[in-house]
Coordinates of C-alpha atoms and ligand atoms in Angstrom, one line a residue:
M496 CA 109.4 123.4 69.0
S497 CA 110.5 121.2 71.9
G498 CA 109.9 117.4 72.1
L499 CA 107.4 118.0 74.9
E500 CA 105.5 120.4 72.7
Q501 CA 105.7 118.2 69.6
V502 CA 104.0 115.3 71.4
A503 CA 101.5 117.8 72.9
A504 CA 100.3 118.5 69.3
A505 CA 99.9 114.9 68.3
P506 CA 96.4 113.3 68.0
S507 CA 95.1 110.8 70.5
A508 CA 96.1 107.2 69.9
N509 CA 92.6 105.8 69.4
G510 CA 91.0 109.1 68.5
T511 CA 88.6 109.2 71.3
G512 CA 90.3 108.5 74.6
P513 CA 88.6 106.9 77.6
P514 CA 85.0 107.9 78.5
A515 CA 84.6 110.6 81.2
R516 CA 84.0 109.1 84.6
P517 CA 82.1 110.7 87.5
A518 CA 84.2 112.3 90.2
D519 CA 82.6 110.2 93.0
R520 CA 83.8 106.9 91.5
E521 CA 84.0 104.0 94.0
V522 CA 87.6 103.4 95.2
V523 CA 88.3 99.6 95.2
L524 CA 92.1 99.7 95.9
E525 CA 94.1 102.5 97.4
M526 CA 97.9 102.5 98.1
S527 CA 99.1 105.3 100.3
H528 CA 102.8 106.2 100.9
L529 CA 103.9 102.7 100.0
S530 CA 107.6 102.2 100.3
V531 CA 109.5 98.9 99.7
D532 CA 113.1 98.3 100.5
Y533 CA 115.6 95.5 99.8
G534 CA 117.5 94.8 103.0
L535 CA 117.3 96.6 106.3
G536 CA 119.0 99.5 108.0
P537 CA 121.3 102.1 106.5
T538 CA 122.4 99.8 103.6
A539 CA 118.8 99.1 102.5
L540 CA 118.0 99.8 98.8
H541 CA 114.9 101.8 98.3
A542 CA 113.0 100.0 95.5
V543 CA 109.7 101.9 95.9
V544 CA 109.5 105.3 97.5
D545 CA 106.3 106.8 98.8
A546 CA 104.0 105.5 96.1
N547 CA 100.3 106.5 96.0
L548 CA 97.9 104.9 93.6
T549 CA 94.1 104.8 93.5
L550 CA 92.1 102.3 91.5
H551 CA 88.4 102.9 90.9
K552 CA 85.7 100.4 90.2
G553 CA 85.7 99.4 86.5
E554 CA 88.9 101.4 85.8
V555 CA 92.0 100.3 83.9
L556 CA 95.0 101.8 85.6
G557 CA 98.3 101.3 83.8
L558 CA 101.7 101.3 85.5
A559 CA 104.6 101.9 83.1
G560 CA 108.3 102.2 83.3
E561 CA 111.5 100.4 82.2
S562 CA 112.7 97.2 83.8
G563 CA 114.0 97.9 87.3
S564 CA 111.8 101.0 87.8
G565 CA 110.0 99.3 90.7
K566 CA 106.6 98.4 89.1
S567 CA 106.7 94.7 89.9
T568 CA 108.2 95.4 93.4
L569 CA 105.3 97.8 94.1
V570 CA 102.8 95.1 93.2
Y571 CA 104.6 92.4 95.1
G572 CA 104.8 94.6 98.2
A573 CA 101.2 95.8 98.0
T574 CA 99.9 92.2 97.7
R575 CA 102.2 90.6 100.3
L576 CA 104.0 88.5 97.7
L577 CA 107.4 90.0 98.4
R578 CA 110.2 87.6 99.1
E579 CA 113.3 88.3 101.3
P580 CA 115.2 90.5 101.3
G581 CA 112.3 92.6 100.2
V582 CA 110.4 94.4 103.0
V583 CA 107.5 96.9 103.0
A584 CA 109.1 99.9 104.7
G585 CA 105.8 101.8 105.2
G586 CA 102.4 102.8 103.9
E587 CA 99.0 101.1 103.7
V588 CA 97.1 99.3 101.0
L589 CA 93.4 99.4 101.4
L590 CA 91.1 97.0 99.5
A591 CA 87.4 97.4 99.5
S592 CA 86.1 94.2 101.0
R593 CA 82.9 92.6 99.8
S594 CA 82.8 90.2 102.8
G595 CA 82.7 92.9 105.5
A596 CA 80.3 95.7 106.2
A597 CA 79.4 98.1 103.4
G598 CA 82.3 100.5 102.8
A599 CA 84.7 98.3 104.9
R600 CA 88.3 98.3 103.7
M601 CA 91.0 95.9 104.6
D602 CA 94.6 96.9 104.9
L603 CA 96.4 94.2 103.0
L604 CA 99.7 95.0 104.8
K605 CA 98.1 94.2 108.2
A606 CA 95.8 91.3 107.2
S607 CA 96.5 87.8 108.6
E608 CA 97.4 85.0 106.3
R609 CA 93.9 83.6 106.8
Q610 CA 92.3 86.8 105.7
L611 CA 94.6 87.0 102.7
R612 CA 93.7 83.5 101.6
A613 CA 90.0 84.4 101.9
I614 CA 90.3 87.4 99.6
R615 CA 92.8 86.1 97.0
W616 CA 90.9 85.1 93.8
S617 CA 87.6 86.3 95.2
D618 CA 88.3 90.0 95.9
I619 CA 91.7 90.4 94.2
S620 CA 93.5 88.2 91.7
I621 CA 96.9 88.5 90.3
V622 CA 98.5 87.3 87.0
L623 CA 102.2 87.6 87.4
Q624 CA 105.0 87.8 84.8
S625 CA 105.6 84.1 84.9
A626 CA 102.0 83.2 84.1
L627 CA 103.0 81.2 81.0
N628 CA 104.8 78.8 83.3
A629 CA 102.2 79.0 86.1
L630 CA 100.0 76.2 84.9
N631 CA 100.7 72.7 86.2
P632 CA 102.1 70.8 83.2
V633 CA 100.8 67.4 84.3
V634 CA 97.1 68.2 84.9
P635 CA 94.5 69.2 82.4
I636 CA 93.5 72.9 82.6
G637 CA 90.0 71.9 83.7
K638 CA 91.4 70.8 87.0
E639 CA 92.9 74.3 87.6
F640 CA 89.5 75.8 87.3
D641 CA 87.9 73.1 89.4
D642 CA 90.4 73.5 92.2
I643 CA 89.8 77.3 92.5
L644 CA 86.0 77.0 92.3
R645 CA 85.9 74.1 94.8
A646 CA 88.0 75.9 97.3
H647 CA 86.1 79.2 97.1
S648 CA 82.5 78.3 96.3
R649 CA 79.8 75.9 97.1
L650 CA 79.1 75.0 93.5
S651 CA 78.4 71.3 92.7
R652 CA 80.7 69.4 90.4
K653 CA 78.3 69.9 87.5
E654 CA 78.0 73.6 88.2
R655 CA 81.8 74.0 88.5
R656 CA 82.2 72.3 85.1
A657 CA 79.6 74.6 83.5
K658 CA 81.3 77.7 85.0
A659 CA 84.7 76.5 83.8
E660 CA 83.3 76.1 80.3
K661 CA 81.8 79.5 80.4
L662 CA 85.1 81.1 81.6
L663 CA 87.0 79.4 78.8
S664 CA 84.5 80.6 76.2
M665 CA 84.7 84.1 77.6
V666 CA 88.4 84.2 76.6
G667 CA 87.8 82.7 73.2
I668 CA 88.8 79.1 73.8
P669 CA 86.4 76.3 73.0
P670 CA 85.1 74.6 76.2
A671 CA 86.2 71.2 74.8
R672 CA 89.8 72.3 75.5
L673 CA 89.2 71.9 79.2
G674 CA 90.7 68.4 78.9
D675 CA 93.9 69.7 77.4
H676 CA 97.2 69.9 79.2
P677 CA 99.1 73.2 79.0
H678 CA 101.6 71.9 76.4
E679 CA 98.7 71.3 74.0
L680 CA 97.9 75.0 74.0
S681 CA 99.7 77.9 72.3
G682 CA 101.3 80.6 74.4
G683 CA 98.4 83.0 73.7
Q684 CA 95.9 80.3 74.7
R685 CA 97.8 79.6 78.0
Q686 CA 97.8 83.3 78.8
R687 CA 94.0 83.4 78.1
V688 CA 93.6 80.5 80.4
M689 CA 95.4 82.4 83.2
I690 CA 93.2 85.4 82.6
A691 CA 90.1 83.2 82.8
L692 CA 91.4 81.7 86.0
A693 CA 92.0 85.2 87.4
L694 CA 88.3 86.1 86.6
A695 CA 86.8 82.8 87.9
L696 CA 85.5 84.2 91.1
E697 CA 84.6 87.6 89.6
P698 CA 87.0 89.6 91.7
Q699 CA 86.6 93.4 91.9
V700 CA 90.4 94.0 91.4
V701 CA 92.6 92.2 88.9
I702 CA 96.4 92.9 88.8
M703 CA 98.3 91.9 85.7
D704 CA 102.1 92.2 85.6
E705 CA 103.5 92.1 82.1
P706 CA 101.0 89.4 81.1
T707 CA 101.5 89.7 77.4
T708 CA 105.2 90.4 77.1
A709 CA 106.2 86.9 75.9
L710 CA 103.5 87.0 73.1
D711 CA 103.7 88.3 69.5
V712 CA 102.2 91.7 68.9
V713 CA 99.0 90.4 67.2
T714 CA 98.2 88.1 70.0
Q715 CA 99.0 90.8 72.5
R716 CA 96.5 93.1 70.8
E717 CA 93.8 90.4 70.7
I718 CA 94.2 89.7 74.4
L719 CA 94.2 93.3 75.3
E720 CA 91.0 93.9 73.3
E721 CA 89.4 90.9 75.1
L722 CA 90.5 92.3 78.4
V723 CA 88.8 95.6 77.8
G724 CA 85.6 93.7 76.7
L725 CA 85.7 91.6 79.8
R726 CA 86.2 94.7 82.0
D727 CA 83.1 96.3 80.3
E728 CA 81.1 93.1 80.9
L729 CA 82.2 92.2 84.4
G730 CA 83.1 95.6 85.8
F731 CA 86.4 94.6 87.5
A732 CA 89.1 97.2 88.0
L733 CA 92.4 96.3 86.3
L734 CA 95.9 97.4 87.4
F735 CA 98.0 96.6 84.3
I736 CA 101.8 96.7 84.5
T737 CA 104.1 96.9 81.5
H738 CA 107.3 98.5 80.2
D739 CA 105.5 99.2 76.9
L740 CA 103.7 102.6 77.3
S741 CA 102.1 102.3 73.8
L742 CA 100.1 99.3 75.0
L743 CA 98.7 101.3 77.9
I744 CA 97.8 104.2 75.7
E745 CA 95.4 101.8 74.0
L746 CA 94.2 100.0 77.1
A747 CA 94.2 102.2 80.1
D748 CA 91.9 105.0 81.4
E749 CA 94.7 106.4 83.5
I750 CA 98.5 105.9 83.5
A751 CA 101.1 106.2 86.2
V752 CA 104.8 106.2 85.2
M753 CA 107.6 105.0 87.5
Y754 CA 111.2 105.8 87.4
A755 CA 113.8 104.6 89.9
G756 CA 111.2 103.6 92.4
R757 CA 109.1 106.8 92.3
I758 CA 105.9 107.6 90.4
V759 CA 107.0 110.6 88.3
E760 CA 103.8 111.2 86.3
R761 CA 100.1 110.3 86.6
A762 CA 97.4 111.4 84.1
P763 CA 94.5 110.2 82.0
A764 CA 95.8 108.1 79.2
A765 CA 94.7 110.3 76.3
A766 CA 96.1 113.4 78.1
L767 CA 99.4 111.7 78.8
Y768 CA 99.7 110.8 75.1
R769 CA 98.8 114.2 73.8
A770 CA 100.9 116.1 76.3
P771 CA 103.4 114.2 78.4
R772 CA 104.7 116.5 81.1
H773 CA 107.7 114.5 82.4
P774 CA 110.7 114.1 80.1
Y775 CA 110.9 110.4 81.0
T776 CA 107.3 109.9 79.9
L777 CA 108.2 111.6 76.6
G778 CA 111.2 109.3 76.2
L779 CA 109.0 106.2 76.8
L780 CA 106.5 107.3 74.2
H781 CA 109.4 107.5 71.7
S782 CA 110.6 104.1 72.6
F783 CA 107.8 101.9 71.3
P784 CA 105.8 101.9 68.0
P785 CA 102.1 102.6 68.5
L786 CA 99.7 99.7 67.9
H787 CA 97.5 102.0 65.7
G788 CA 98.4 104.7 63.2
E789 CA 101.7 105.8 61.7
V790 CA 105.0 104.7 63.1
G791 CA 107.1 107.8 63.8
P792 CA 110.8 107.9 64.6
M793 CA 111.7 105.9 67.7
T794 CA 114.5 107.8 69.5
G795 CA 114.3 106.0 72.8
I796 CA 116.0 107.3 76.0
P797 CA 119.7 107.7 76.1
G798 CA 121.6 105.8 78.9
S799 CA 120.3 103.1 81.2
P800 CA 118.0 103.0 84.2
P801 CA 119.9 103.5 87.4
D802 CA 121.2 100.7 89.6
L803 CA 119.3 100.7 92.9
A804 CA 122.6 100.7 94.7
A805 CA 123.7 103.9 93.0
V806 CA 120.6 106.1 92.3
P807 CA 121.7 109.5 91.1
S808 CA 121.2 112.4 93.5
G809 CA 118.4 114.9 93.1
C810 CA 116.0 113.9 90.3
A811 CA 117.2 110.4 89.5
F812 CA 116.5 111.0 85.8
H813 CA 118.8 114.0 85.6
P814 CA 121.8 112.2 83.9
R815 CA 119.5 111.1 81.1
C816 CA 117.3 114.2 80.9
P817 CA 117.8 116.6 77.9
Y818 CA 116.0 119.3 79.9
A819 CA 117.9 119.0 83.2
L820 CA 118.4 122.2 85.1
E821 CA 121.3 123.0 87.5
R822 CA 119.1 122.3 90.5
C823 CA 118.0 118.9 89.3
A824 CA 121.1 117.1 90.7
R825 CA 120.6 118.8 94.1
Q826 CA 116.9 118.5 94.8
V827 CA 114.3 115.8 94.5
P828 CA 111.1 117.0 92.7
L829 CA 108.0 115.6 94.4
L830 CA 104.8 114.5 92.7
G831 CA 102.4 117.4 92.7
E832 CA 99.2 118.2 90.9
L833 CA 99.4 120.5 87.9
E834 CA 97.0 123.3 88.7
G835 CA 93.5 122.4 87.7
S836 CA 94.5 119.6 85.3
G837 CA 93.7 116.5 87.4
R838 CA 97.2 115.1 86.7
E839 CA 100.4 115.0 88.6
V840 CA 104.1 115.3 87.7
A841 CA 107.4 115.3 89.6
C842 CA 109.6 117.6 87.5
F843 CA 111.1 121.1 88.1
L844 CA 109.9 122.1 84.6
H845 CA 106.4 122.2 86.1
G846 CA 106.7 123.9 89.5
G847 CA 109.9 124.2 91.5
E848 CA 108.3 124.5 94.9
L849 CA 107.4 120.8 95.0
S850 CA 110.8 119.5 96.0
V851 CA 112.9 118.5 99.0
P852 CA 116.7 118.8 99.4
V853 CA 118.6 115.6 98.5
E854 CA 119.4 114.8 102.1
L855 CA 115.8 114.7 103.1
A856 CA 114.5 112.8 100.1
V857 CA 114.3 109.3 101.7
S858 CA 114.1 109.0 105.5
Ligands
LIG1895 FE1 114.6 116.5 83.9 FE2 115.0 118.1 86.1 FE3 112.6 117.4 85.3 FE4 114.2 115.6 86.4 S1 113.4 117.5 87.4 S2 112.9 115.3 84.7 S3 116.2 116.2 85.5 S4 114.0 118.7 84.2

């Protein structure tokens, strides 16, 4: 039995999987053909290539992949937080806007700085990798809440205080701690504060980039459980980025896997766990212990992720892939839907017609 088949026979991580969702779910964030480069012209490095992601209301979408796979660059590009020499080379990022007419969507890549300031925190908020250091060390955390609420709402001072206390309670921290400075809180508490700040204006989209990586596994799990509870309570959609696929299996409704700047697999979380279709996804699943259940052998993935300056030809994963075919070094497999399954994969093991010759892979 092959590795792919072995995982296909394994039970779901949590035994149930995410609840079924209606087909006409409201789309709150849609990235289409998003490409991000470092540098310009023929020497530009292609960090994200033609990425498509759709986030629905109330959904948890996980984005997984090793360091350097392009996950964070994708988010930075989509939310206009990219720093030079990073440039968005193409695509659009449509955010459902609550301030405009019903059904109106704003292209974040074309929005003015003023428009972006108006929707940050209130329509979309982002907790970045450096969140643990993002709090101002010389002011009490209550001031961080007050600053956001004062800038984006018409609440009175008393109402802002009450709201800040409620937000802190929501993430399991006693309201009395609003007077504390960041150094008086544990790492887990500081991360909870960042999550509470991100939810302060009840945005419809929250993006979290490796928010729990620096925390111990017990605290990580507590925070993730809180996040799912808050999602259920507040109804926001969450794009959660991590290198740890086992976390996403627990948390996400749907998962997209990135490798060398491309999305190589996308599927409902339970289906991805039961039957990964891309050999890279299989390797990731064998790289981390599950949060629940028995710990099986962790074989990992041989080799290292490619350097952006020297991405292998054809399928970028082929030097590390135990299933590589002769054509894998010559052609780039494109992401395509597996017939009738509602999931997508970019691999010649699942349909050779979805490919382009190497020389046409990146225009
Ligand atoms: Fe492996 Fe080829 Fe599939 Fe790439 S396209 S993952 S090299 S089998």
